Coordinates of C-alpha atoms and ligand atoms in Angstrom, one line a residue:
X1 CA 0.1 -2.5 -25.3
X2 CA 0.6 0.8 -23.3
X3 CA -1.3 2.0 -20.6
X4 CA -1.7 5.4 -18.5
X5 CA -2.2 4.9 -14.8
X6 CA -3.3 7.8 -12.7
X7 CA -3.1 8.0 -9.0
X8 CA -4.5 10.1 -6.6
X9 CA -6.3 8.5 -3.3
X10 CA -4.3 9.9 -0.9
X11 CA -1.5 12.1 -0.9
X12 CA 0.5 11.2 -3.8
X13 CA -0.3 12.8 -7.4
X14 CA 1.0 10.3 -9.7
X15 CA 0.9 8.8 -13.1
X16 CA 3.1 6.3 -15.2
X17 CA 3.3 4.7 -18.0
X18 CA 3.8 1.0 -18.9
X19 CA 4.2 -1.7 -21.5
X20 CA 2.5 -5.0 -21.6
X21 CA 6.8 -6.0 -22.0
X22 CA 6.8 -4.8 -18.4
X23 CA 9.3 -1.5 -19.0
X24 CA 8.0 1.8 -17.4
X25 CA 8.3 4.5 -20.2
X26 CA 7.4 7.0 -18.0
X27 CA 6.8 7.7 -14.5
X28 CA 5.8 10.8 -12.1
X29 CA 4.8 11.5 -8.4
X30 CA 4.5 14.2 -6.8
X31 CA 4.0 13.8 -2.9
X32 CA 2.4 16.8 -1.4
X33 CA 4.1 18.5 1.5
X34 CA 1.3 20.2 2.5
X35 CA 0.1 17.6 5.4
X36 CA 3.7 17.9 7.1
X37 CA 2.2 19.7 9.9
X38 CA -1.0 18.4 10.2
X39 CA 0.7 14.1 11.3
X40 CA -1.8 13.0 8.5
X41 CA -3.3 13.7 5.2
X42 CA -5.8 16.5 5.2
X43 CA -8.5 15.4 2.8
X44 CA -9.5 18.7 1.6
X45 CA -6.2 20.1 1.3
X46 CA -5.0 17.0 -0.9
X47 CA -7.8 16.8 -3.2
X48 CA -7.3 20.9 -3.8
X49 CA -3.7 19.8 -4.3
X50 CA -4.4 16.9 -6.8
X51 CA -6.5 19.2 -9.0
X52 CA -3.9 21.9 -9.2
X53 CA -1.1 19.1 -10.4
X54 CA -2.7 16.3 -11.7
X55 CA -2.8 17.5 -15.3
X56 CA 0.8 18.5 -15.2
X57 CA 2.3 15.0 -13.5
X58 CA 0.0 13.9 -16.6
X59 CA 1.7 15.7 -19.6
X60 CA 5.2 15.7 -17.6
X61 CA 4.7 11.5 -18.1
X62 CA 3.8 12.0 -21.5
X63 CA 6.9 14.3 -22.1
X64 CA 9.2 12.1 -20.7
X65 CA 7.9 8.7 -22.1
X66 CA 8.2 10.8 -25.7
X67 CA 4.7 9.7 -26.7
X68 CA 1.2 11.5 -27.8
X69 CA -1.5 10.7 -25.9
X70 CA -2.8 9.1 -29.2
X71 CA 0.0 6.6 -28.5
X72 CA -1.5 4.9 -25.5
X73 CA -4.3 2.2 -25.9
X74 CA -6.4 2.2 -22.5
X75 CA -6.3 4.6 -19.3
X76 CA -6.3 3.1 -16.2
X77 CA -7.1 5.1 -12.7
X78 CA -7.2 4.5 -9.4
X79 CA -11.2 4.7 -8.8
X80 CA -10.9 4.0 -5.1
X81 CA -10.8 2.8 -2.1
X82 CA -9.2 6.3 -0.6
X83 CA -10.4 10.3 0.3
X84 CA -13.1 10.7 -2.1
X85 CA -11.9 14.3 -3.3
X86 CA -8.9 13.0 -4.5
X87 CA -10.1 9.7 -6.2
X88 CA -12.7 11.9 -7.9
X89 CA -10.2 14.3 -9.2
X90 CA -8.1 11.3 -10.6
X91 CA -11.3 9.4 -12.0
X92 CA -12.3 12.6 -14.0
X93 CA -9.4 12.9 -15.8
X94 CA -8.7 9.9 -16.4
X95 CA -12.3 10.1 -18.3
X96 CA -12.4 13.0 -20.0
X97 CA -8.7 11.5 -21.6
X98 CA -10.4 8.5 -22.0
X99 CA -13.4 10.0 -23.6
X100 CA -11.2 12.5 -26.0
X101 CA -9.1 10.0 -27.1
X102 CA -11.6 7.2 -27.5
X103 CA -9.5 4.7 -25.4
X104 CA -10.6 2.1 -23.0
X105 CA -11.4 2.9 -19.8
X106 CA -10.1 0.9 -16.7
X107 CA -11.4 1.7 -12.9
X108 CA -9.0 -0.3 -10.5
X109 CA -9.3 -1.0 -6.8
X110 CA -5.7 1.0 -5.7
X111 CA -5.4 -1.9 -3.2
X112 CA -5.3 -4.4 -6.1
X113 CA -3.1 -2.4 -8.1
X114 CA -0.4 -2.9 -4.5
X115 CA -1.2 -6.4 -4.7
X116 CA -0.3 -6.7 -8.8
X117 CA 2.7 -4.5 -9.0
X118 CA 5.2 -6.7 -7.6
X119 CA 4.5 -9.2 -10.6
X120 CA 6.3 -6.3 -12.9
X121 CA 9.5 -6.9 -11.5
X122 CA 9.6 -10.3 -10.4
X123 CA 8.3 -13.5 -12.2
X124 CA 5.6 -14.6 -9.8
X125 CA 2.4 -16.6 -11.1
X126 CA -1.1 -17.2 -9.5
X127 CA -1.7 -17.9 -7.2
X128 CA 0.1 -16.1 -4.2
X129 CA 0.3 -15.4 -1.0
X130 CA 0.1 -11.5 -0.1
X131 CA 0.3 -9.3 3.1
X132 CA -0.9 -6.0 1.8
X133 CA -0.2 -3.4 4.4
X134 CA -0.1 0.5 3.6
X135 CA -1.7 3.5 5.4
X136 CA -5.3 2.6 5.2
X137 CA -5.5 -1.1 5.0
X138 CA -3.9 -3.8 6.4
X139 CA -4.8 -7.6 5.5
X140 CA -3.9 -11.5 4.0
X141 CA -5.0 -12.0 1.3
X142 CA -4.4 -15.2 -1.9
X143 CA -4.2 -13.5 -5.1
X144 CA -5.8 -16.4 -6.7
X145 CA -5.6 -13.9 -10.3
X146 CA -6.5 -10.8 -12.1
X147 CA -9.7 -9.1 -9.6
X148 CA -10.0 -12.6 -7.8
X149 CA -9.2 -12.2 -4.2
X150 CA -9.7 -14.7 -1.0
X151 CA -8.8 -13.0 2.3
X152 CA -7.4 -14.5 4.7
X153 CA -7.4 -11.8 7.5
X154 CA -7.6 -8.0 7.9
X155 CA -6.5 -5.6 10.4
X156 CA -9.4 -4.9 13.0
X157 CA -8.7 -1.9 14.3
X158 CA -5.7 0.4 12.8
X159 CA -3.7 -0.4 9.4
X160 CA 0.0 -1.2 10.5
X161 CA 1.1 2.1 8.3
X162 CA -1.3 4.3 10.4
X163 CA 0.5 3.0 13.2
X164 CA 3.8 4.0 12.2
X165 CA 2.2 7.5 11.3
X166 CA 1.1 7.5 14.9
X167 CA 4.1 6.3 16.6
X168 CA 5.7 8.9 15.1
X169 CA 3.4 12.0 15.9
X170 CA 3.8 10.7 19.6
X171 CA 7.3 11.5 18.9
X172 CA 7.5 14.1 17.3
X173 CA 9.1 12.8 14.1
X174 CA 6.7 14.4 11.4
X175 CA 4.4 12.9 8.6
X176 CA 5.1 9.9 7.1
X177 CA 6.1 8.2 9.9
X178 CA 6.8 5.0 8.3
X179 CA 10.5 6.1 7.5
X180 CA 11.6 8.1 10.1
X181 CA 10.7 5.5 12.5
X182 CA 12.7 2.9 10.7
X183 CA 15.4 5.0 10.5
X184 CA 15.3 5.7 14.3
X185 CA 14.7 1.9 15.1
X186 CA 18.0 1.2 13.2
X187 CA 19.9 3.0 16.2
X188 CA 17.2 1.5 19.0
X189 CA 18.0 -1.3 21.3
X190 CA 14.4 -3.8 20.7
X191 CA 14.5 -6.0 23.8
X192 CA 14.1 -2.2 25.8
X193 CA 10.9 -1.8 26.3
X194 CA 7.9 -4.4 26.5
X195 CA 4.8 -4.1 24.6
X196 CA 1.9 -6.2 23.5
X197 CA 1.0 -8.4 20.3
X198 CA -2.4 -8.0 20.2
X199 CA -4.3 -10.7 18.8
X200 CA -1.3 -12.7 19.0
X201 CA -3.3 -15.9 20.0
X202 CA -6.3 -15.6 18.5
X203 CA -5.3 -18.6 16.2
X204 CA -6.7 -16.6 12.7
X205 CA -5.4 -14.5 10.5
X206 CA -6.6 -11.1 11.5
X207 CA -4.4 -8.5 12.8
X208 CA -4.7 -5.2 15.4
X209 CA -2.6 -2.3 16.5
X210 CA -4.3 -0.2 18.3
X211 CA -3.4 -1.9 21.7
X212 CA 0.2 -1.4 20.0
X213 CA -0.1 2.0 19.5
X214 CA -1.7 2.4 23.0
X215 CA 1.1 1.1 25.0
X216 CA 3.7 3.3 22.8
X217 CA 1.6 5.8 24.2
X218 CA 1.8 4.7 27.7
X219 CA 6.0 5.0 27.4
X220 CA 5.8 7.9 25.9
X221 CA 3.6 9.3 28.9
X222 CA 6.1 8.2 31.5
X223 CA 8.7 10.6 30.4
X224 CA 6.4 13.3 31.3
X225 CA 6.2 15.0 34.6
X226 CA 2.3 15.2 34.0
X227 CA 1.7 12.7 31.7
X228 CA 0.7 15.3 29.2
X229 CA 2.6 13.2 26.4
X230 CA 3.4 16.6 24.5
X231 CA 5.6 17.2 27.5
X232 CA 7.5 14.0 27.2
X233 CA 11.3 15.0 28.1
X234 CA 13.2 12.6 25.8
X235 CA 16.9 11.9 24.4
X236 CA 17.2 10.2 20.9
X237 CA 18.4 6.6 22.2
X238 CA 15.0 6.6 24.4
X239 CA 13.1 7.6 21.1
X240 CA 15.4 4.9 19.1
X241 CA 14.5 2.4 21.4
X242 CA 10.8 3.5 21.4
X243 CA 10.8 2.7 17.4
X244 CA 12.7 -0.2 17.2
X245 CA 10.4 -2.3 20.1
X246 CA 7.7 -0.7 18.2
X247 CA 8.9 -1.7 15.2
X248 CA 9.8 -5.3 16.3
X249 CA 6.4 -6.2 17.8
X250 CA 4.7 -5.1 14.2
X251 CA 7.8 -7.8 12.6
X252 CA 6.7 -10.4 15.4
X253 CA 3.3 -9.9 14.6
X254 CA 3.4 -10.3 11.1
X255 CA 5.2 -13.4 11.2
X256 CA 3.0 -15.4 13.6
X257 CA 0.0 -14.5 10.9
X258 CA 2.0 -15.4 8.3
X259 CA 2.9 -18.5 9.9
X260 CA -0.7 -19.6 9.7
X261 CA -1.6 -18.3 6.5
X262 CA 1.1 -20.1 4.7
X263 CA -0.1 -23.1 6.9
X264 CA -3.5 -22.8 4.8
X265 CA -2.1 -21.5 1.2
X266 CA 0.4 -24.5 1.2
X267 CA -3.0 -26.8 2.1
X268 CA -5.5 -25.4 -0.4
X269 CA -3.1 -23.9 -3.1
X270 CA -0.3 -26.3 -3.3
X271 CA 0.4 -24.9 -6.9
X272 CA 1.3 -21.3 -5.1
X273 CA 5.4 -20.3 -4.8
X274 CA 5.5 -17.0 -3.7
X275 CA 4.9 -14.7 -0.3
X276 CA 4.5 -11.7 -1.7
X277 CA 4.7 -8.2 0.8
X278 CA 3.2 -5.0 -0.9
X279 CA 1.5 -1.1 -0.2
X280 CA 3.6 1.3 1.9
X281 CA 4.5 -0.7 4.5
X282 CA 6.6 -2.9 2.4
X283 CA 9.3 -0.5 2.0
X284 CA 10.8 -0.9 5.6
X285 CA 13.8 -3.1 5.0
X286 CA 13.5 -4.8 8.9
X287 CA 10.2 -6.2 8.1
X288 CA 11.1 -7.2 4.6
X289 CA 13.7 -9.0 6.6
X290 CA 11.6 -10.8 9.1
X291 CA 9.1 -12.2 6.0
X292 CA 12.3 -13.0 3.7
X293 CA 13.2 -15.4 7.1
X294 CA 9.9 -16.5 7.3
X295 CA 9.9 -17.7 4.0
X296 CA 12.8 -19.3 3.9
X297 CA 11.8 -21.7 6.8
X298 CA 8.7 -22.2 5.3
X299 CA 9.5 -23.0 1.5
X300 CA 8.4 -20.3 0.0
X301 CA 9.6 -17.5 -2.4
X302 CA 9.8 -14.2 -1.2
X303 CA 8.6 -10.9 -3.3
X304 CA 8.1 -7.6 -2.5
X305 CA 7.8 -4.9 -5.1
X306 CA 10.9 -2.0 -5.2
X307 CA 11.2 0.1 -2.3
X308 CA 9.9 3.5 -4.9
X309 CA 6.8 1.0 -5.8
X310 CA 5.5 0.4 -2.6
X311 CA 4.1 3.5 -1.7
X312 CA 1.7 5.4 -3.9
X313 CA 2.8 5.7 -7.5
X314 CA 1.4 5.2 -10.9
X315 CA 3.3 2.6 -12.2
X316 CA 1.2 0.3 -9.8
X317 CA -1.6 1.8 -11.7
X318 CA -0.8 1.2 -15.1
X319 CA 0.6 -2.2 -14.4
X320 CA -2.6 -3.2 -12.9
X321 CA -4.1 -1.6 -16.1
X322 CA -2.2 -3.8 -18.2
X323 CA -3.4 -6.7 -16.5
X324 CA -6.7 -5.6 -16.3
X325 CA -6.5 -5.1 -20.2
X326 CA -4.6 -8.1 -21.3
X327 CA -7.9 -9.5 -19.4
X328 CA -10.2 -7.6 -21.5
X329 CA -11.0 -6.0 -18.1
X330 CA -13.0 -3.0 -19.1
X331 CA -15.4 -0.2 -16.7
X332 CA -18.0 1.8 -18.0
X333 CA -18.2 5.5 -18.0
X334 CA -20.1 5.9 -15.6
X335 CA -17.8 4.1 -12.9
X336 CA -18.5 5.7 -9.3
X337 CA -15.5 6.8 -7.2
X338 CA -15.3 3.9 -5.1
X339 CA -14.3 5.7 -0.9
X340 CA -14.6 2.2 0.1
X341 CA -14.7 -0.6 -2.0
X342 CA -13.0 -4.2 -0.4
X343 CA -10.5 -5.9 -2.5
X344 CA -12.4 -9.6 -2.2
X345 CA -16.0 -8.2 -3.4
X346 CA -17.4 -6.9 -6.8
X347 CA -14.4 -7.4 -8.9
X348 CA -15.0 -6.1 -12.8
X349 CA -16.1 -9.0 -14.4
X350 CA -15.0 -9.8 -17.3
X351 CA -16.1 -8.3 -21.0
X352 CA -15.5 -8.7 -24.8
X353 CA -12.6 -6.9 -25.9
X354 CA -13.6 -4.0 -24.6
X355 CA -13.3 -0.4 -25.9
X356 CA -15.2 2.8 -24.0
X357 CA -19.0 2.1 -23.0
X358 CA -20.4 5.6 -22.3
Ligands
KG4_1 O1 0.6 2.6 0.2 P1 0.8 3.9 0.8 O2 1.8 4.8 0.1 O3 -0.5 4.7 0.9 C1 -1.7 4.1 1.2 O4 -2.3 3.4 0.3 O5 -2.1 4.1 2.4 O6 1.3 3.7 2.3 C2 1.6 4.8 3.1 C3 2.0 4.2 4.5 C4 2.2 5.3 5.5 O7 1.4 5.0 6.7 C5 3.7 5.3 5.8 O8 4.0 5.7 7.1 C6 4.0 3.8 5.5 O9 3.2 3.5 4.4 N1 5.4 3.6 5.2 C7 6.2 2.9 6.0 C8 7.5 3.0 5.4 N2 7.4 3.8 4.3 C9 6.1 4.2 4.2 N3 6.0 2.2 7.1 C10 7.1 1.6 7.6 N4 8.3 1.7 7.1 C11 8.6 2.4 6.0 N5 9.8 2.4 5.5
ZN2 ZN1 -1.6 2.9 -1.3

């Protein structure tokens, strides 16, 4: 079985395509520059953006994967949760191929399609244990199986990825912050400066940052003679050091949850192996690191998808697609664009072997 994904919720134009063997035949992104300025995605500016590209990231995969759109047997999208403009752009395309081809339909949650992908490169079953942290979203969750979600805890203020973003326009370092600031933490010394846990001891699984953020903010201020932070006077081992206590307080913080949600997967799932870490996030090697460690005190496997899957992409997509099809997981039509849509509620339910229900 082959499947198109599309992507295009935030600021990544994307599409892939995969096999129900688990090879990508084909996949493109094209990550727009034009926020660079801006320390965050400009929702008009991307969905003008993913309108211009997104039919030629969509022929450039089918060029590549040497296959007529003919060839493929259901198109996936990405149908939310993310900047409306964009996911509407995706979502019509991926209909109108849909519709011309007479193929399946598949509307995905794009936070589901992060929580499935790393089960294309690594043999992990249902259920698992997942901390799904990207840009937008931030939360525990078991992935008991295809659309069937239990979470555990979510971020209640800022996702951990918007924190990084943050951190970094404080600094200075540009848009997305995620890697720069892990590349200046490398070089930082960690025990430096002190900053908060928030939520530390609240004894659940839920998560914040915003205090975080706040008392980055704070040290940041100090190196001003005004405490304008813009006029911050700083060398590049305070800005190191900045990042890597920043960046070890979001590691501590993720292993104290994780402590407790392992405490209740191993309870109530004690068929589940794996700790599985996904979205954006996931791509910083340090805090890949502190959950590896975590799971090897605790027992339990540890996943994560490749570095180039954990940010936006297609392949999630069309993975998740596969999935959703091998499930005879089908949408209508007349799917809405989804700009919020939780990953634990209203899950496609599912239907005879589908085909497209106009
Ligand atoms: O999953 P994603 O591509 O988009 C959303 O669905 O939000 O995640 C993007 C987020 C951004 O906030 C970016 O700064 C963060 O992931 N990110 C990272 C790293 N690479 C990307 N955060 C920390 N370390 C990284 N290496
Ligand atoms: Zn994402």
């Amino acid at each position: 079985m082959l499947v198109l994904g599309i992507e295009s919720s935030c600021d990544e134009t994307a599409a892939a395509i995969v096999n129900s063997e688990k090879q990508i035949l084909a996949s493109s992104v094209l990550t727009q520059s034009e926020h660079k300025n801006f320390g965050g995605v400009v929702p008009e500016l991307a969905a003008r953006a993913h309108l211009e590209h997104i039919d030629e990231i969509i022929g450039e995969t089918f060029q590549t994967a040497r296959l007529k759109p003919t060839d493929i047997d259901a198109v996936a999208v990405a149908a939310g949760p993310g900047l409306i403009g964009g996911v509407t752009v995706g979502v019509m395309a991926a209909k109108a191929l849909a519709l011309a081809l007479d193929k399946p339909f598949i509307a995905l949650n794009h936070l589901e399609a992060h929580a499935l992908v790393a089960r294309l490169n690594s043999d992990i079953s249902y259920p698992y244990l997942l901390l799904l942290t990207s840009g937008g979203h931030c939360q525990i969750l078991v992935v008991e199986g295809v659309g069937k979600f239990k979470r555990l805890g979510t971020t209640i203020d800022d996702a951990a990825g918007e924190a990084f973003d943050k951190v970094a326009k404080m600094l200075g370092l540009g848009y997305p912050g995620g890697p720069i600031v892990e590349k200046m933490a490398a070089l930082g010394d960690k025990s430096r400066f002190v900053l908060p846990r928030p939520l530390y001891n609240s004894g659940d699984c839920n998560l914040s940052f915003s205090g975080l953020k706040t008392a980055v903010r704070k040290v940041i201020e100090a190196y001003s003679p005004d405490n304008i932070i813009e006029h911050a006077i700083m060398r590049k081992r305070d800005i190191a050091d900045i990042c890597a206590c920043f960046q070890n307080a979001v590691g501590d913080i993720f292993t104290h949850k994780l402590e407790l949600a392992i405490r209740y997967f191993k309870n109530n799932y004690p068929n589940g192996k794996h700790l599985v870490v996904a979205g954006g996030v996931a791509a910083n090697l340090y805090l890949r690191q502190c959950i590896d460690e975590l799971c090897y005190k605790t027992g339990l496997l540890f996943a994560a998808p490749p570095i180039n899957l954990c940010t936006d992409n297609g392949v999630m997509i069309a993975w998740a697609g596969v999935e959703h099809a091998l499930n005879n997981m089908y949408s209508d039509l007349d799917f809405k664009p989804r700009p919020r849509w939780p990953l634990d509620e209203n899950a496609p339910k599912a239907q005879g072997a589908g085909g497209v229900k106009a």
